[in-house]
Amino acid sequence: MSRAQAEGVIKNIIREIAQECAGRGHVVSETLVAFMVKTVVLDPRNLFNVDRTLTKQDVRKLVELCVDKLMDRGSPALDTIKMQVYFDMNYTSRREFIEEHQRVLQSQLVPVVREITDSRVKTREDLEGLYCKIVSYVLLHSGLGSPKNINTVREATASLQSVFPQSELGTFLSLIKKDKEQQLDELSRNVTGICLFNKDSGKGGEGIDDLPAILNEAIPSTSNEIECELELSKTLAWQYTTLLERFMEPEAETKNCIVSIDMLKQALYNVRQHEAFLKILLADVVLCAKQVESLQTELRSRMNLLRLTVHSKTAVPTGQVFPHFTALAKFWSGLQNEMVLLSIFRNITVNLRPFLAAQSQLFPNGQLEDMLGSETKSDEERLKESSENRIDPSEIKTQEWLLPETTTNFDKLLLQYNGICGYTLVKKDGLLLPGNPNIGVLKHREKYYVFSSKEAALTFASKPDEYIAHVAEIAKQSPVLIQLIKLHQQFACVTPYSEMQSGERLLVKPITKCDGSTQTDTHLLETNIVKSYEWNEWELRRKAIKLANLRSKVTHSMQTNLSHMRRDNVTQTYLPKDVECQSKRDGKSNVPKPQVYLAGLRGGKNKTSHMIKTNLTRSVDE
């Protein structure tokens, strides 16, 4: 069966399971069904083989097992799975939360922006209507108030007119759409800064919420609420752990317990998962508090700087105040984002509570405390007891051990199994005990493991690969552990729910091959060629004589080694081409040359001279 065919079969199975659950009055999501199919297939007790094609009997068996598990409303394991699916589908990083909020805000503003940028104004009433739309956009974009509040609209209009009067609408309409959108964004920021400055100066801002005061009140309230629920989950986890340790002893009597050991482990996994999620949310709330404090400090500093710049002046150059207004809008937007984040974290905390319902009904009120008395040990007490007996690296030289005093950034090590002791998880069949890093951290194949005691550490270090394989087998029988102790790398076919699509890679073995390529540098070492080096001593003598001669010269120009030669000149010419022209033909003529001789001009012995002229010129007719 090809991969595409396998995925098609799996989607049909998921659809069939969801329909059957809906027919029994229990609506489930396809994401939950997809994970339940994975858990059933991974469990070796169900005898499914992913290397062969599923038969009709296998498909029917798979559907029945999944439906039975999904319909078991009193199972803490099912609640844990639902909790994990909900958290991974609704929780993400701070940056992605803010980006999603900005996308939603921009999508709400798209119709308003389109009306402004695509408007064709013909009359004065159209100009006034366009200006009102710009004011509405500014209010919606900045979140300073409702466009339906008259006082808020008037104040925003006055602020907008100070930076963008109606007379500039003609220039605005002549811009292209992209420039219009950019100018709208700039106007919104400047108007936001002006309104905030007016509110701080006591000259307006009645409709603007006091975000700093609201956040200063909401952050401690949310933090206290999460801490209270966290303490309750921790206490339940300590109680379940102590009760399981008592019942797992060789001579323990479980007849008086109304709950089975397997159900107790499911309840322990449930509260431990709730505790892990609450710790993540609490850390985010603490980060919100630090971010709000920083933003408030910057907001006050920028406001004081702007007040000194204006200083009761009637007119101030825009280049001096506009950057301050933009900065105020930026800080205010940051406070709004923190308000959104705080609301999201609070909603997630509230929505996690229903997933504790099944384990809360295992024992009547007060029965668990009566059974344990004062025997309950907290995680801190266990860590304190085990810290006295530490690992000596010389005891097992074949393994590498990390200790707090010899390792930098020891508290930032990425611990395997989410800080749970792997040895106890194997030896006590799924019991979760927190490891103590102060005992010593085992480094095995570039991964770090912690343990609840020195004996557990030494035993695990003697056969680490065997215990790691056993942990994976336990996780197959209780798939909630894959998410709880972060075993996604060992189970390549089980991805976090936020990265999973319905029916994706459920019964198909993961691809273990991939295309790879490497690239090497042509020159690993930098070249070290001294271009001024000269091996010929005569050349060195020539350079020395040249320098010596230069010392005795006086010139009015500067000469360097690079410019003492003539620079290259480049010219461009056109090649000669043959050209012909037509002219008159040549003509010749021949005339006789005049030949005239005069005799007797010089005179003679006689006083009178007698000149004789003789013409010897030939006739033209000859």
Coordinates of C-alpha atoms in Angstrom, one line a residue:
M1 CA 0.0 0.0 0.0
S2 CA 1.4 3.4 -1.0
R3 CA 1.6 6.3 1.4
A4 CA -1.3 8.1 -0.2
Q5 CA -3.5 5.1 0.0
A6 CA -2.6 4.5 3.7
E7 CA -3.5 8.1 4.5
G8 CA -6.8 7.7 2.7
V9 CA -7.6 4.6 4.7
I10 CA -6.7 6.4 8.0
K11 CA -8.9 9.4 7.1
N12 CA -11.8 7.1 6.5
I13 CA -11.1 5.4 9.9
I14 CA -11.0 8.7 11.7
R15 CA -14.3 9.8 10.0
E16 CA -15.9 6.5 11.0
I17 CA -14.8 6.8 14.6
A18 CA -16.0 10.4 14.9
Q19 CA -19.4 9.5 13.4
E20 CA -19.9 6.6 15.7
C21 CA -19.1 8.7 18.7
A22 CA -21.5 11.4 17.5
G23 CA -24.2 8.7 17.2
R24 CA -23.7 7.9 20.8
G25 CA -24.1 11.5 21.8
H26 CA -20.4 12.4 22.3
V27 CA -19.0 14.9 19.7
V28 CA -15.2 14.7 19.3
S29 CA -12.8 16.5 17.1
E30 CA -10.8 14.8 14.3
T31 CA -7.5 15.9 16.0
L32 CA -8.5 14.0 19.2
V33 CA -9.6 11.0 17.2
A34 CA -6.3 11.0 15.2
F35 CA -4.3 11.0 18.4
M36 CA -6.4 8.3 19.9
V37 CA -5.8 6.1 16.8
K38 CA -2.1 6.6 17.4
T39 CA -2.3 5.6 21.0
V40 CA -4.2 2.4 20.2
V41 CA -1.8 1.4 17.4
L42 CA 1.3 2.2 19.5
D43 CA 0.2 0.1 22.5
P44 CA 1.8 -3.4 22.0
R45 CA -1.0 -5.0 24.0
N46 CA -3.4 -4.4 21.0
L47 CA -1.2 -6.4 18.6
F48 CA -1.3 -4.0 15.7
N49 CA 1.5 -4.3 13.1
V50 CA 2.3 -1.3 11.0
D51 CA 4.4 -3.3 8.6
R52 CA 1.4 -5.0 7.0
T53 CA -1.8 -3.8 5.4
L54 CA -4.8 -3.6 7.7
T55 CA -7.5 -6.1 7.1
K56 CA -11.2 -5.4 7.6
Q57 CA -11.1 -7.2 11.0
D58 CA -8.1 -4.9 12.0
V59 CA -10.0 -1.8 11.0
R60 CA -13.1 -2.9 12.9
K61 CA -11.0 -3.7 16.0
L62 CA -9.3 -0.4 15.8
V63 CA -12.5 1.5 15.5
E64 CA -14.1 -0.3 18.5
L65 CA -11.1 0.2 20.7
C66 CA -10.9 3.9 19.9
V67 CA -14.6 4.4 20.4
D68 CA -14.5 2.7 23.8
K69 CA -11.7 4.9 25.0
L70 CA -13.3 8.1 23.7
M71 CA -16.6 7.2 25.4
D72 CA -15.0 6.5 28.8
R73 CA -15.8 9.9 30.3
G74 CA -14.6 8.8 33.8
S75 CA -11.0 8.2 32.6
P76 CA -8.3 10.6 33.7
A77 CA -6.2 9.4 30.8
L78 CA -8.8 10.6 28.3
D79 CA -8.9 14.0 30.1
T80 CA -5.1 14.2 29.9
I81 CA -5.2 13.6 26.2
K82 CA -7.9 16.2 25.7
M83 CA -5.9 18.6 27.8
Q84 CA -2.7 18.0 25.7
V85 CA -4.6 18.4 22.5
Y86 CA -6.3 21.6 23.7
F87 CA -3.1 23.2 24.9
D88 CA -1.1 22.4 21.8
M89 CA -3.8 23.6 19.5
N90 CA -4.3 26.9 21.4
Y91 CA -0.9 27.8 22.8
T92 CA 2.0 29.2 20.8
S93 CA 4.8 31.6 21.3
R94 CA 4.4 35.3 22.3
R95 CA 5.5 36.4 18.8
E96 CA 3.0 34.2 17.0
F97 CA 0.2 35.3 19.4
I98 CA 0.9 39.0 18.6
E99 CA 1.3 38.3 14.8
E100 CA -2.1 36.6 14.8
H101 CA -3.7 39.5 16.7
Q102 CA -2.2 41.9 14.2
R103 CA -3.5 39.8 11.3
V104 CA -7.0 39.8 12.7
L105 CA -6.9 43.6 13.3
Q106 CA -5.7 44.2 9.7
S107 CA -8.4 42.0 8.3
Q108 CA -11.0 44.1 10.1
L109 CA -9.5 47.3 8.7
V110 CA -9.4 46.1 5.1
P111 CA -12.9 47.3 4.2
V112 CA -12.3 50.7 5.7
V113 CA -8.9 51.1 3.9
R114 CA -10.4 50.0 0.6
E115 CA -13.2 52.6 0.9
I116 CA -10.6 55.3 1.5
T117 CA -8.0 54.3 -1.1
D118 CA -10.6 53.5 -3.8
S119 CA -12.8 56.6 -3.3
R120 CA -13.5 58.9 -6.2
V121 CA -14.3 62.4 -4.8
K122 CA -16.5 64.7 -7.0
T123 CA -18.2 67.1 -4.6
R124 CA -17.4 68.9 -1.3
E125 CA -19.6 66.5 0.5
D126 CA -17.6 63.6 -0.8
L127 CA -14.4 65.3 0.6
E128 CA -16.0 65.7 4.0
G129 CA -17.2 62.0 4.0
L130 CA -13.7 60.9 3.0
Y131 CA -12.1 62.8 5.9
C132 CA -14.6 61.2 8.3
K133 CA -13.6 57.8 7.1
I134 CA -9.9 58.6 7.7
V135 CA -10.8 59.7 11.3
S136 CA -12.7 56.3 11.8
Y137 CA -9.7 54.4 10.4
V138 CA -7.4 56.2 12.8
L139 CA -9.6 55.3 15.8
L140 CA -10.0 51.7 14.8
H141 CA -6.3 51.3 14.0
S142 CA -5.0 52.9 17.2
G143 CA -7.7 51.4 19.6
L144 CA -8.0 54.8 21.4
G145 CA -11.8 54.7 21.4
S146 CA -15.0 53.9 19.5
P147 CA -15.9 55.7 16.3
K148 CA -19.4 55.9 17.7
N149 CA -18.4 58.1 20.6
I150 CA -18.9 61.7 19.6
N151 CA -16.3 63.2 22.1
T152 CA -13.7 60.7 20.9
V153 CA -14.4 61.5 17.3
R154 CA -14.1 65.2 17.9
E155 CA -10.8 64.9 19.7
A156 CA -9.4 62.6 17.0
T157 CA -10.6 65.0 14.3
A158 CA -8.9 67.9 16.0
S159 CA -5.6 66.0 16.3
L160 CA -5.8 64.9 12.7
Q161 CA -6.4 68.4 11.4
S162 CA -3.2 69.6 13.2
V163 CA -1.1 67.2 11.1
F164 CA -3.4 66.6 8.0
P165 CA -5.8 69.4 7.2
Q166 CA -8.6 68.8 4.8
S167 CA -6.9 71.0 2.2
E168 CA -4.3 68.3 1.7
L169 CA -6.9 65.7 0.6
G170 CA -6.3 66.6 -3.0
T171 CA -2.6 65.7 -2.7
F172 CA -3.7 62.5 -0.9
L173 CA -6.1 61.5 -3.7
S174 CA -3.4 61.9 -6.3
L175 CA -1.2 59.2 -4.7
I176 CA -1.1 55.6 -5.7
K177 CA -2.8 53.0 -3.5
K178 CA 0.4 51.8 -1.8
D179 CA 1.4 55.4 -0.8
K180 CA -2.1 56.1 0.4
E181 CA -1.9 53.1 2.8
Q182 CA 1.5 54.1 4.0
Q183 CA 0.3 57.7 4.7
L184 CA -2.8 56.4 6.6
D185 CA -0.5 54.3 8.8
E186 CA 1.7 57.3 9.5
L187 CA -1.2 59.5 10.2
S188 CA -2.6 56.9 12.6
R189 CA 0.6 56.8 14.6
N190 CA 1.0 60.6 14.8
V191 CA -2.6 61.1 15.9
T192 CA -2.2 58.4 18.5
G193 CA 0.9 60.1 19.9
I194 CA -0.9 63.5 19.9
C195 CA -4.0 62.1 21.7
L196 CA -1.8 60.3 24.3
F197 CA 0.2 63.6 24.9
N198 CA -3.0 65.5 25.3
K199 CA -4.3 63.0 27.8
D200 CA -1.1 63.1 29.8
S201 CA -1.3 67.0 29.7
G202 CA -4.9 66.9 31.0
K203 CA -6.3 68.4 27.8
G204 CA -8.3 65.5 26.6
G205 CA -8.3 61.7 26.3
E206 CA -11.4 61.0 28.2
G207 CA -12.3 58.0 26.1
I208 CA -8.8 56.5 26.2
D209 CA -8.3 53.6 28.7
D210 CA -5.6 53.9 31.3
L211 CA -3.7 50.8 30.1
P212 CA -0.8 51.1 32.5
A213 CA -3.2 51.1 35.5
I214 CA -5.3 48.3 34.1
L215 CA -2.2 46.2 33.4
N216 CA -0.7 46.9 36.9
E217 CA -3.9 45.5 38.3
A218 CA -4.5 42.6 35.9
I219 CA -1.0 41.1 36.0
P220 CA -0.9 40.4 39.8
S221 CA -4.5 39.1 39.6
T222 CA -3.7 36.7 36.8
S223 CA -0.4 35.6 38.4
N224 CA -2.1 34.9 41.7
E225 CA -4.9 32.9 40.0
I226 CA -2.4 30.7 38.2
E227 CA -0.3 30.3 41.3
C228 CA -3.3 29.1 43.3
E229 CA -4.2 26.5 40.7
L230 CA -0.6 25.5 40.4
E231 CA -0.3 24.9 44.2
L232 CA -3.5 22.8 44.1
S233 CA -2.2 20.6 41.3
K234 CA 1.2 20.2 43.0
T235 CA -0.5 19.1 46.2
L236 CA -2.6 16.5 44.4
A237 CA 0.6 15.3 42.6
W238 CA 2.4 14.9 45.9
Q239 CA -0.5 13.0 47.4
Y240 CA -0.9 10.7 44.5
T241 CA 2.8 10.0 44.4
T242 CA 2.9 9.2 48.1
L243 CA -0.2 6.9 47.8
L244 CA 1.4 5.1 44.8
E245 CA 4.7 4.6 46.7
R246 CA 2.7 3.0 49.6
F247 CA 0.7 0.6 47.4
M248 CA 3.8 -0.4 45.3
E249 CA 5.7 -1.7 48.3
P250 CA 6.0 -5.5 48.4
E251 CA 3.9 -5.9 51.6
A252 CA 1.4 -3.2 50.8
E253 CA -2.4 -3.9 51.1
T254 CA -4.6 -2.4 48.5
K255 CA -7.9 -3.9 49.7
N256 CA -8.9 -0.8 51.5
C257 CA -8.3 1.5 48.5
I258 CA -11.3 2.1 46.4
V259 CA -9.2 3.1 43.4
S260 CA -6.9 0.8 41.4
I261 CA -3.2 1.5 41.0
D262 CA -3.6 2.0 37.3
M263 CA -6.3 4.7 37.9
L264 CA -4.0 6.4 40.4
K265 CA -1.2 6.6 37.9
Q266 CA -3.6 8.1 35.3
A267 CA -4.7 10.7 37.9
L268 CA -1.0 11.4 38.7
Y269 CA -0.3 12.0 35.0
N270 CA -3.3 14.2 34.7
V271 CA -2.3 16.6 37.5
R272 CA 1.4 16.5 36.5
Q273 CA 0.4 17.6 33.0
H274 CA -1.8 20.3 34.4
E275 CA 1.1 21.5 36.6
A276 CA 3.5 21.6 33.6
F277 CA 1.1 23.7 31.5
L278 CA 0.5 26.1 34.4
K279 CA 4.2 26.6 34.8
I280 CA 4.5 27.6 31.1
L281 CA 1.6 30.0 31.5
L282 CA 3.0 31.5 34.7
A283 CA 6.4 32.0 33.1
D284 CA 4.7 33.9 30.3
V285 CA 2.8 36.1 32.7
V286 CA 6.0 36.9 34.5
L287 CA 7.5 37.9 31.1
C288 CA 4.5 40.0 30.5
A289 CA 5.1 41.8 33.8
K290 CA 8.7 42.6 32.8
Q291 CA 7.7 43.8 29.4
V292 CA 5.0 46.0 30.8
E293 CA 7.4 47.6 33.2
S294 CA 9.9 48.3 30.5
L295 CA 7.2 49.8 28.2
Q296 CA 5.9 52.0 31.0
T297 CA 9.4 53.3 31.7
E298 CA 10.0 54.1 28.1
L299 CA 6.6 55.7 27.7
R300 CA 7.1 58.0 30.7
S301 CA 10.6 58.9 29.5
R302 CA 9.4 59.7 26.0
M303 CA 6.5 61.7 27.3
N304 CA 8.8 63.9 29.5
L305 CA 11.1 64.4 26.5
L306 CA 8.2 65.5 24.4
R307 CA 7.0 67.9 27.1
L308 CA 10.4 69.5 27.2
T309 CA 10.4 69.8 23.4
V310 CA 7.0 71.5 23.2
H311 CA 7.3 73.6 26.4
S312 CA 4.1 75.6 25.9
K313 CA 5.1 76.6 22.3
T314 CA 2.4 77.5 19.9
A315 CA 4.2 76.0 16.9
V316 CA 7.0 73.4 16.8
P317 CA 8.7 72.0 13.7
T318 CA 7.2 68.6 12.6
G319 CA 10.7 67.1 12.4
Q320 CA 11.1 67.6 16.1
V321 CA 7.8 66.3 17.4
F322 CA 6.7 63.6 14.9
P323 CA 9.4 61.1 15.9
H324 CA 8.2 61.5 19.6
F325 CA 4.5 60.9 18.5
T326 CA 5.5 57.8 16.6
A327 CA 7.5 56.5 19.5
L328 CA 4.5 57.1 21.9
A329 CA 2.2 55.2 19.5
K330 CA 4.7 52.3 19.4
F331 CA 4.9 52.0 23.2
W332 CA 1.2 52.2 23.5
S333 CA 0.7 49.5 20.9
G334 CA 3.2 47.3 22.9
L335 CA 1.0 47.8 26.0
Q336 CA -2.1 46.8 24.0
N337 CA -0.3 43.6 22.8
E338 CA 0.6 42.7 26.4
M339 CA -3.1 43.2 27.4
V340 CA -4.1 40.8 24.6
L341 CA -1.5 38.3 25.7
L342 CA -2.6 38.5 29.3
S343 CA -6.2 37.8 28.3
I344 CA -5.2 34.8 26.2
F345 CA -3.2 33.3 29.0
R346 CA -6.0 33.8 31.4
N347 CA -8.5 32.2 29.1
I348 CA -6.2 29.2 28.5
T349 CA -5.9 28.8 32.3
V350 CA -9.7 28.8 32.8
N351 CA -10.2 26.4 29.9
L352 CA -7.8 23.8 31.4
R353 CA -9.9 23.3 34.5
P354 CA -12.6 21.0 33.0
F355 CA -9.8 18.5 32.1
L356 CA -9.3 17.8 35.8
A357 CA -12.9 16.6 36.3
A358 CA -12.3 12.8 36.1
Q359 CA -9.5 12.6 38.7
S360 CA -11.3 15.0 41.1
Q361 CA -14.1 12.4 41.4
L362 CA -11.8 9.5 42.3
F363 CA -11.9 10.3 46.1
P364 CA -14.7 12.0 48.1
N365 CA -13.9 15.3 49.7
G366 CA -11.2 14.8 52.4
Q367 CA -10.7 11.1 51.9
L368 CA -7.3 11.4 50.3
E369 CA -6.0 13.6 53.1
D370 CA -7.4 11.1 55.7
M371 CA -5.7 8.2 54.0
L372 CA -2.3 9.9 53.9
G373 CA -2.2 12.0 57.1
S374 CA 1.1 13.8 57.4
E375 CA 3.0 11.3 55.2
T376 CA 2.8 13.5 52.0
K377 CA 6.2 14.6 50.8
S378 CA 6.6 17.6 48.5
D379 CA 9.0 17.7 45.6
E380 CA 11.2 20.2 47.6
E381 CA 11.4 17.8 50.5
R382 CA 12.4 14.9 48.3
L383 CA 15.1 17.0 46.6
K384 CA 16.4 18.1 50.0
E385 CA 16.7 14.5 51.3
S386 CA 18.5 13.2 48.2
S387 CA 20.9 16.1 47.9
E388 CA 23.1 14.8 50.7
N389 CA 24.2 11.7 48.8
R390 CA 25.8 12.8 45.6
I391 CA 27.6 11.1 42.7
D392 CA 31.4 10.7 42.7
P393 CA 32.5 10.6 39.1
S394 CA 35.3 8.3 40.0
E395 CA 32.8 5.5 40.9
I396 CA 31.8 5.0 37.2
K397 CA 34.5 6.3 35.0
T398 CA 32.9 4.9 31.8
Q399 CA 30.2 7.5 32.0
E400 CA 30.4 11.3 32.0
W401 CA 28.9 13.1 35.0
L402 CA 28.1 16.8 35.3
L403 CA 28.0 18.5 38.7
P404 CA 26.9 22.0 39.6
E405 CA 30.3 23.2 40.7
T406 CA 32.2 21.9 37.6
T407 CA 29.7 22.8 34.9
T408 CA 28.9 26.2 33.5
N409 CA 25.3 27.1 32.9
F410 CA 24.3 23.9 34.8
D411 CA 20.8 25.1 35.4
K412 CA 20.2 25.6 31.7
L413 CA 20.8 21.9 30.7
L414 CA 18.1 20.4 28.6
L415 CA 17.1 17.4 30.8
Q416 CA 15.5 14.3 29.3
Y417 CA 12.1 13.1 30.4
N418 CA 11.3 16.7 31.4
G419 CA 13.3 16.3 34.6
I420 CA 11.7 12.9 35.7
C421 CA 13.8 10.1 37.0
G422 CA 14.0 7.4 34.3
Y423 CA 15.1 4.6 36.6
T424 CA 12.0 5.1 38.9
L425 CA 9.8 5.3 35.9
V426 CA 11.0 1.8 34.8
K427 CA 11.3 0.0 38.2
K428 CA 8.1 1.3 39.6
D429 CA 6.1 0.8 36.4
G430 CA 5.3 4.3 35.5
L431 CA 5.7 6.2 38.7
L432 CA 6.8 9.8 38.2
L433 CA 9.4 11.1 40.6
P434 CA 11.3 14.4 39.9
G435 CA 15.0 14.0 39.4
N436 CA 17.5 16.0 41.5
P437 CA 20.2 17.6 39.3
N438 CA 22.4 18.3 42.4
I439 CA 23.1 14.6 42.7
G440 CA 24.7 14.6 39.3
V441 CA 23.6 14.7 35.7
L442 CA 24.5 11.8 33.5
K443 CA 25.6 12.7 30.0
H444 CA 24.9 9.8 27.6
R445 CA 25.0 10.2 23.8
E446 CA 24.8 14.0 24.1
K447 CA 21.7 13.8 26.3
Y448 CA 21.3 14.6 30.0
Y449 CA 19.5 12.4 32.6
V450 CA 18.7 13.2 36.2
F451 CA 17.7 10.8 39.0
S452 CA 15.8 10.8 42.3
S453 CA 18.7 9.1 44.2
K454 CA 22.3 8.1 43.9
E455 CA 21.4 4.4 43.8
A456 CA 19.0 5.1 40.9
A457 CA 21.7 7.1 39.1
L458 CA 24.4 4.3 39.4
T459 CA 22.0 1.6 38.3
F460 CA 20.7 3.5 35.3
A461 CA 24.3 4.4 34.3
S462 CA 25.3 0.8 34.3
K463 CA 22.8 -0.1 31.5
P464 CA 21.5 3.3 30.1
D465 CA 20.4 2.0 26.7
E466 CA 18.4 -0.8 28.3
Y467 CA 16.5 1.6 30.6
I468 CA 15.9 4.1 27.8
A469 CA 14.3 1.3 25.7
H470 CA 12.1 0.3 28.7
V471 CA 11.0 3.9 29.1
A472 CA 9.8 3.9 25.5
E473 CA 7.9 0.7 26.1
I474 CA 6.1 2.2 29.1
A475 CA 5.2 5.2 27.0
K476 CA 3.6 3.0 24.4
Q477 CA 1.3 1.6 27.1
S478 CA 0.5 5.1 28.4
P479 CA 0.8 7.4 25.4
V480 CA 0.1 10.5 27.5
L481 CA 3.7 10.2 28.7
I482 CA 4.9 11.0 25.2
Q483 CA 3.8 14.6 25.6
L484 CA 4.3 14.7 29.4
I485 CA 7.9 13.7 29.5
K486 CA 8.7 14.9 25.9
L487 CA 9.5 11.7 24.1
H488 CA 8.7 13.0 20.6
Q489 CA 12.2 12.2 19.3
Q490 CA 11.9 8.6 20.2
F491 CA 8.5 8.4 18.6
A492 CA 9.0 9.9 15.2
C493 CA 5.4 8.9 14.2
V494 CA 3.9 11.0 17.0
T495 CA 4.3 14.7 16.4
P496 CA 3.1 17.6 18.7
Y497 CA -0.6 18.3 18.0
S498 CA 0.0 21.8 16.8
E499 CA 2.2 20.4 14.0
M500 CA -0.2 17.5 13.2
Q501 CA -2.9 17.3 10.6
S502 CA -5.9 14.9 10.7
G503 CA -4.8 11.5 9.6
E504 CA -1.2 12.4 9.0
R505 CA 1.4 9.7 9.5
L506 CA -0.7 7.5 11.8
L507 CA -0.1 4.0 10.7
V508 CA 2.7 4.7 8.2
K509 CA 6.3 4.0 9.4
P510 CA 8.4 7.2 9.5
I511 CA 10.9 7.8 6.7
T512 CA 14.4 7.3 8.0
K513 CA 16.2 8.3 4.8
C514 CA 16.7 11.7 3.3
D515 CA 18.7 13.5 0.7
G516 CA 21.8 15.1 2.1
S517 CA 24.6 17.3 0.8
T518 CA 27.7 18.8 2.2
Q519 CA 29.8 21.7 1.1
T520 CA 33.5 22.4 1.9
D521 CA 35.4 25.6 1.6
T522 CA 37.8 26.0 -1.3
H523 CA 40.5 27.6 0.8
L524 CA 40.3 26.7 4.5
L525 CA 43.2 29.0 5.3
E526 CA 43.5 32.7 4.3
T527 CA 46.3 33.4 1.8
N528 CA 49.3 35.1 3.2
I529 CA 51.1 36.5 0.2
V530 CA 53.3 39.6 0.7
K531 CA 53.2 41.3 -2.7
S532 CA 56.0 43.7 -1.8
Y533 CA 58.4 40.8 -1.3
E534 CA 61.3 40.8 -3.7
W535 CA 63.9 38.0 -4.0
N536 CA 66.2 39.6 -6.5
E537 CA 68.9 41.7 -4.8
W538 CA 69.5 43.8 -7.9
E539 CA 65.9 44.8 -7.9
L540 CA 66.3 45.7 -4.2
R541 CA 69.3 47.8 -5.1
R542 CA 67.4 49.6 -7.9
K543 CA 64.6 50.5 -5.4
A544 CA 67.2 51.7 -2.9
I545 CA 68.9 53.9 -5.5
K546 CA 65.6 55.2 -6.5
L547 CA 64.6 56.1 -3.0
A548 CA 68.1 57.7 -2.4
N549 CA 67.7 59.8 -5.5
L550 CA 64.3 60.9 -4.4
R551 CA 65.7 62.3 -1.1
S552 CA 67.9 64.7 -3.0
K553 CA 65.1 65.9 -5.4
V554 CA 62.8 68.8 -4.9
T555 CA 59.5 68.5 -6.6
H556 CA 56.1 70.2 -6.5
S557 CA 54.1 67.0 -6.8
M558 CA 53.6 63.7 -4.9
Q559 CA 54.7 60.4 -6.3
T560 CA 53.8 56.9 -5.2
N561 CA 54.7 53.4 -6.2
L562 CA 51.3 53.0 -7.8
S563 CA 51.2 56.3 -9.7
H564 CA 54.8 56.7 -11.0
M565 CA 53.8 54.9 -14.1
R566 CA 51.5 56.4 -16.7
R567 CA 47.9 55.5 -16.3
D568 CA 46.1 53.4 -18.9
N569 CA 43.9 55.3 -21.3
V570 CA 41.1 53.7 -23.2
T571 CA 39.4 55.1 -26.2
Q572 CA 36.8 53.8 -28.5
T573 CA 36.8 54.3 -32.3
Y574 CA 34.7 53.2 -35.2
L575 CA 36.3 51.0 -37.8
P576 CA 36.7 52.6 -41.3
K577 CA 34.2 51.7 -43.9
D578 CA 34.2 51.9 -47.7
V579 CA 32.3 54.8 -49.1
E580 CA 31.6 55.5 -52.7
C581 CA 30.4 58.7 -54.4
Q582 CA 29.8 59.9 -58.0
S583 CA 31.5 63.1 -59.4
K584 CA 32.1 64.7 -62.8
R585 CA 34.6 63.1 -65.1
D586 CA 38.0 64.6 -65.5
G587 CA 38.8 66.7 -68.7
K588 CA 42.1 67.8 -70.3
S589 CA 43.1 70.5 -72.7
N590 CA 46.4 71.4 -74.4
V591 CA 47.3 74.9 -75.7
P592 CA 50.6 76.0 -77.2
K593 CA 53.1 77.6 -74.9
P594 CA 53.8 81.2 -75.7
Q595 CA 57.4 81.8 -76.9
V596 CA 58.4 85.4 -77.6
Y597 CA 62.1 86.5 -77.9
L598 CA 63.3 90.2 -77.7
A599 CA 66.8 91.1 -79.1
G600 CA 68.8 94.3 -78.6
L601 CA 67.6 95.3 -75.2
R602 CA 71.0 95.6 -73.6
G603 CA 72.2 98.0 -76.3
G604 CA 75.6 98.2 -78.0
K605 CA 78.4 100.5 -78.9
N606 CA 76.0 102.9 -80.4
K607 CA 74.0 105.3 -78.3
T608 CA 70.8 104.3 -79.9
S609 CA 69.5 100.8 -79.4
H610 CA 67.5 98.7 -81.9
M611 CA 65.2 96.0 -80.4
I612 CA 64.1 93.1 -82.5
K613 CA 61.0 91.1 -81.4
T614 CA 60.6 87.5 -82.6
N615 CA 57.4 85.4 -81.9
L616 CA 58.0 81.7 -82.2
T617 CA 54.7 80.6 -80.6
R618 CA 53.1 77.8 -82.5
S619 CA 49.7 78.1 -84.0
V620 CA 46.7 76.7 -82.2
D621 CA 45.5 74.9 -85.2
E622 CA 48.6 72.8 -85.5

